[in-house]
Amino acid sequence: MKIAALGYQHVVADLLWIQVIQAKGERKVTEEAGHWIYRALDIITTLDPKFVRVYEVGGIALTTLVVHIDESNRILEKGIQHNPDVWRLPFLLGFNYYFELHDDAKAADYIAKASRLPGAPEYLASFATRLYVSAREPQVAIDFLAQMYEQTSDENIKRILERRLKEVVVERDLQLLEEAISRYRERYNRAPERLEDLVTSGLLRSLPREPFGGRYLYDPQTQTVRSSDMKERLKVYGKRRPR
């Protein structure tokens, strides 16, 4: 294909990119379409190795619209090889290692690498440090997702990231409520009868607002808390979805 496109690499790359955009714009991207997207991305970036947006959007699409983590990593690594000064590419690789592969140390390495490149936001250096120290705290995941949300303009991907962000916010809130219930029990030698007791006792300033528009439900018998809008609690942030 490279020979056939000799002298027209950028034109062919642009045409293929339009097809990729159309494919990922489908409401449901099939497994087969996901593999096609990867192959197209690989061809595009071979024809035009400096087409940075292809690496960025393609890398995100392969982990959100479909679950092809290894292929996403290969595209991003290829992008870094040909565009070593673009900070967003190692940042996206760090995202994959944190949320999908659960390798916090490697995620921190890539974020630290991104922080040293031209144009990188100042917060990346301190964020990398936080990843090394406390990677599994919900607030770290929330900050990571918020930054990813700001990075992309694709509405489909934004919608997926927004839901994932809300799921982690729920987990953070549940942990906050559980800790307050435990302190209430230590102080009064009994469990609270309702969540509002945590506020009237001064343990919390206010009850957190459930991000999906539901409520946090408390069972005084089991002393457990759950969201009315989430069937299952998020056990691990960025839990890898089954293929």
Coordinates of C-alpha atoms in Angstrom, one line a residue:
M1 CA 0.0 0.0 0.0
K2 CA 2.9 2.3 0.7
I3 CA 4.2 1.8 -2.8
A4 CA 0.8 2.4 -4.3
A5 CA 0.3 5.5 -2.3
L6 CA 3.8 6.9 -3.1
G7 CA 3.6 10.7 -3.4
Y8 CA 0.0 10.7 -2.0
Q9 CA 0.6 9.4 1.5
H10 CA -1.1 12.4 3.2
V11 CA -4.1 12.2 0.9
V12 CA -4.6 8.4 1.5
A13 CA -4.0 8.9 5.2
D14 CA -6.7 11.6 5.3
L15 CA -9.2 9.4 3.4
L16 CA -8.6 6.5 5.7
W17 CA -9.0 8.7 8.7
I18 CA -12.4 9.9 7.5
Q19 CA -13.4 6.2 7.3
V20 CA -12.2 5.6 10.9
I21 CA -14.1 8.6 12.2
Q22 CA -17.3 7.2 10.5
A23 CA -16.7 3.7 11.9
K24 CA -16.2 4.9 15.5
G25 CA -19.2 7.2 15.2
E26 CA -21.5 4.2 15.1
R27 CA -23.7 3.9 18.1
K28 CA -22.3 0.4 18.8
V29 CA -18.8 -0.5 17.6
T30 CA -18.5 -4.3 17.0
E31 CA -15.5 -6.4 17.9
E32 CA -14.8 -6.8 14.1
A33 CA -15.1 -3.1 13.6
G34 CA -12.7 -2.5 16.5
H35 CA -10.0 -4.6 14.8
W36 CA -10.6 -2.8 11.5
I37 CA -10.1 0.5 13.2
Y38 CA -6.8 -0.6 14.6
R39 CA -5.6 -1.9 11.2
A40 CA -6.6 1.4 9.6
L41 CA -4.9 3.4 12.3
D42 CA -1.7 1.4 11.8
I43 CA -1.8 2.1 8.0
I44 CA -2.6 5.8 8.4
T45 CA 0.3 6.3 10.9
T46 CA 2.7 4.3 8.6
L47 CA 1.7 6.6 5.7
D48 CA 1.9 9.7 7.9
P49 CA 3.9 9.1 11.1
K50 CA 3.4 12.7 12.2
F51 CA -0.4 12.6 12.1
V52 CA -0.5 13.1 15.9
R53 CA -4.3 13.4 16.2
V54 CA -4.7 9.9 14.8
Y55 CA -2.6 8.4 17.6
E56 CA -4.5 10.4 20.2
V57 CA -8.1 9.8 19.1
G58 CA -7.4 6.3 18.0
G59 CA -5.6 5.4 21.2
I60 CA -8.6 6.6 23.3
A61 CA -11.2 5.0 21.0
L62 CA -9.6 1.6 21.3
T63 CA -10.0 1.6 25.1
T64 CA -13.4 3.2 25.3
L65 CA -15.6 2.4 22.3
V66 CA -14.1 -1.1 22.1
V67 CA -11.8 -3.0 24.6
H68 CA -8.5 -3.4 22.7
I69 CA -6.0 -2.3 25.3
D70 CA -2.9 -4.0 23.7
E71 CA -3.7 -2.4 20.3
S72 CA -4.3 1.0 21.9
N73 CA -0.9 0.7 23.6
R74 CA 0.8 -0.3 20.3
I75 CA -0.6 2.7 18.5
L76 CA 0.4 5.1 21.3
E77 CA 3.9 3.6 21.5
K78 CA 4.2 4.0 17.8
G79 CA 3.2 7.6 18.2
I80 CA 5.8 8.2 20.8
Q81 CA 8.5 6.7 18.6
H82 CA 7.7 9.1 15.8
N83 CA 6.7 12.1 17.9
P84 CA 8.8 12.0 21.0
D85 CA 8.1 15.6 22.0
V86 CA 4.3 15.3 22.2
W87 CA 3.4 15.0 25.9
R88 CA -0.2 13.8 25.3
L89 CA 0.9 10.4 23.9
P90 CA 2.7 9.2 27.1
F91 CA -0.1 10.7 29.1
L92 CA -2.6 8.5 27.3
L93 CA -0.4 5.5 27.8
G94 CA -0.3 6.2 31.5
F95 CA -4.1 6.3 31.4
N96 CA -4.2 2.8 29.9
Y97 CA -1.8 1.4 32.4
Y98 CA -3.7 2.9 35.3
F99 CA -7.3 2.2 34.4
E100 CA -7.1 -0.9 32.2
L101 CA -3.9 -2.8 33.2
H102 CA -3.8 -1.7 36.9
D103 CA 0.0 -1.1 36.7
D104 CA 0.3 2.0 38.9
A105 CA 4.1 2.2 38.7
K106 CA 4.2 2.1 34.9
A107 CA 1.3 4.6 34.8
A108 CA 3.3 7.0 37.0
D109 CA 6.4 6.4 34.8
Y110 CA 4.5 7.5 31.7
I111 CA 2.9 10.5 33.4
A112 CA 6.3 11.6 34.7
K113 CA 7.7 11.2 31.2
A114 CA 4.9 13.4 29.8
S115 CA 5.5 16.0 32.5
R116 CA 9.1 16.6 31.2
L117 CA 8.0 17.3 27.6
P118 CA 7.4 20.7 25.9
G119 CA 4.0 22.2 26.6
A120 CA 3.0 19.8 29.3
P121 CA 0.7 21.2 32.0
E122 CA 2.5 22.1 35.3
Y123 CA 0.2 19.8 37.3
L124 CA 1.5 16.6 35.6
A125 CA 4.7 16.4 37.7
S126 CA 2.9 16.5 41.0
F127 CA 0.2 14.2 39.6
A128 CA 2.9 11.6 38.7
T129 CA 4.1 11.8 42.3
R130 CA 0.6 11.2 43.6
L131 CA 0.4 8.1 41.4
Y132 CA 3.6 6.7 42.8
V133 CA 2.4 7.3 46.4
S134 CA -1.4 6.7 46.5
A135 CA -2.5 5.4 43.1
R136 CA -5.6 3.5 44.3
E137 CA -7.2 6.4 46.1
P138 CA -10.5 7.4 44.5
Q139 CA -9.5 11.1 44.2
V140 CA -6.5 10.2 42.1
A141 CA -8.8 8.3 39.7
I142 CA -11.2 11.2 39.7
D143 CA -8.5 13.7 38.8
F144 CA -7.2 11.4 36.1
L145 CA -10.6 11.0 34.5
A146 CA -11.3 14.7 34.7
Q147 CA -8.0 15.4 32.8
M148 CA -8.9 12.8 30.2
Y149 CA -12.3 14.3 29.7
E150 CA -10.8 17.7 29.0
Q151 CA -8.3 16.1 26.6
T152 CA -10.9 14.8 24.1
S153 CA -13.5 16.5 22.0
D154 CA -15.2 13.3 20.8
E155 CA -18.7 13.3 22.3
N156 CA -19.0 9.5 22.3
I157 CA -15.8 9.1 24.3
K158 CA -16.7 12.1 26.6
R159 CA -20.0 10.3 27.4
I160 CA -18.1 7.1 28.4
L161 CA -15.6 9.0 30.5
E162 CA -18.3 11.0 32.2
R163 CA -20.1 7.8 33.3
R164 CA -16.8 6.3 34.5
L165 CA -16.1 9.5 36.4
K166 CA -19.5 9.3 38.2
E167 CA -18.9 5.7 39.1
V168 CA -15.6 6.6 40.9
V169 CA -17.3 9.6 42.6
V170 CA -19.9 7.1 44.0
E171 CA -17.1 4.9 45.3
R172 CA -15.4 7.9 46.9
D173 CA -18.7 8.9 48.6
L174 CA -19.4 5.4 49.8
Q175 CA -15.9 5.2 51.4
L176 CA -16.5 8.7 53.0
L177 CA -19.9 7.5 54.5
E178 CA -18.5 4.2 55.7
E179 CA -15.7 6.0 57.5
A180 CA -18.2 8.4 59.1
I181 CA -20.4 5.5 60.2
S182 CA -17.4 3.8 61.8
R183 CA -16.5 7.0 63.7
Y184 CA -20.1 7.4 64.8
R185 CA -20.1 3.9 66.1
E186 CA -16.9 4.5 68.1
R187 CA -18.2 7.7 69.5
Y188 CA -21.7 6.6 70.5
N189 CA -21.2 2.8 70.9
R190 CA -24.0 2.2 68.5
A191 CA -24.7 2.5 64.8
P192 CA -26.5 5.6 63.3
E193 CA -30.2 5.1 62.6
R194 CA -30.0 7.1 59.4
L195 CA -27.4 8.9 57.3
E196 CA -28.6 12.3 58.5
D197 CA -27.2 11.4 62.0
L198 CA -23.7 11.7 60.5
V199 CA -24.4 15.4 59.9
T200 CA -26.3 16.2 63.1
S201 CA -23.4 14.6 65.1
G202 CA -20.9 16.9 63.3
L203 CA -19.0 14.0 61.7
L204 CA -20.0 15.3 58.2
R205 CA -20.8 18.8 57.1
S206 CA -23.4 17.5 54.7
L207 CA -24.3 14.3 52.9
P208 CA -22.7 13.9 49.4
R209 CA -24.9 14.2 46.4
E210 CA -25.3 11.0 44.3
P211 CA -23.9 12.0 40.9
F212 CA -26.3 9.9 38.8
G213 CA -29.3 11.8 40.3
G214 CA -30.2 9.0 42.7
R215 CA -29.7 8.7 46.5
Y216 CA -27.3 7.0 48.9
L217 CA -29.3 4.3 50.8
Y218 CA -28.3 3.1 54.3
D219 CA -29.3 -0.1 56.0
P220 CA -29.0 0.3 59.7
Q221 CA -29.2 -3.5 60.3
T222 CA -26.1 -4.3 58.2
Q223 CA -24.7 -0.7 58.4
T224 CA -24.0 -0.7 54.7
V225 CA -24.4 2.0 52.2
R226 CA -25.1 1.8 48.5
S227 CA -26.2 4.0 45.5
S228 CA -29.8 3.7 44.4
D229 CA -28.6 4.0 40.8
M230 CA -25.7 1.5 40.7
K231 CA -26.3 -2.2 40.9
E232 CA -22.8 -3.1 41.7
R233 CA -20.2 -1.3 43.7
L234 CA -17.0 -0.4 41.8
K235 CA -14.4 -2.7 43.4
V236 CA -11.4 -1.5 41.4
Y237 CA -11.1 1.8 39.6
G238 CA -10.9 1.2 35.9
K239 CA -11.7 -2.5 36.3
R240 CA -10.9 -4.2 33.0
R241 CA -14.0 -5.2 31.2
P242 CA -14.4 -8.7 29.8
R243 CA -13.6 -9.2 26.1

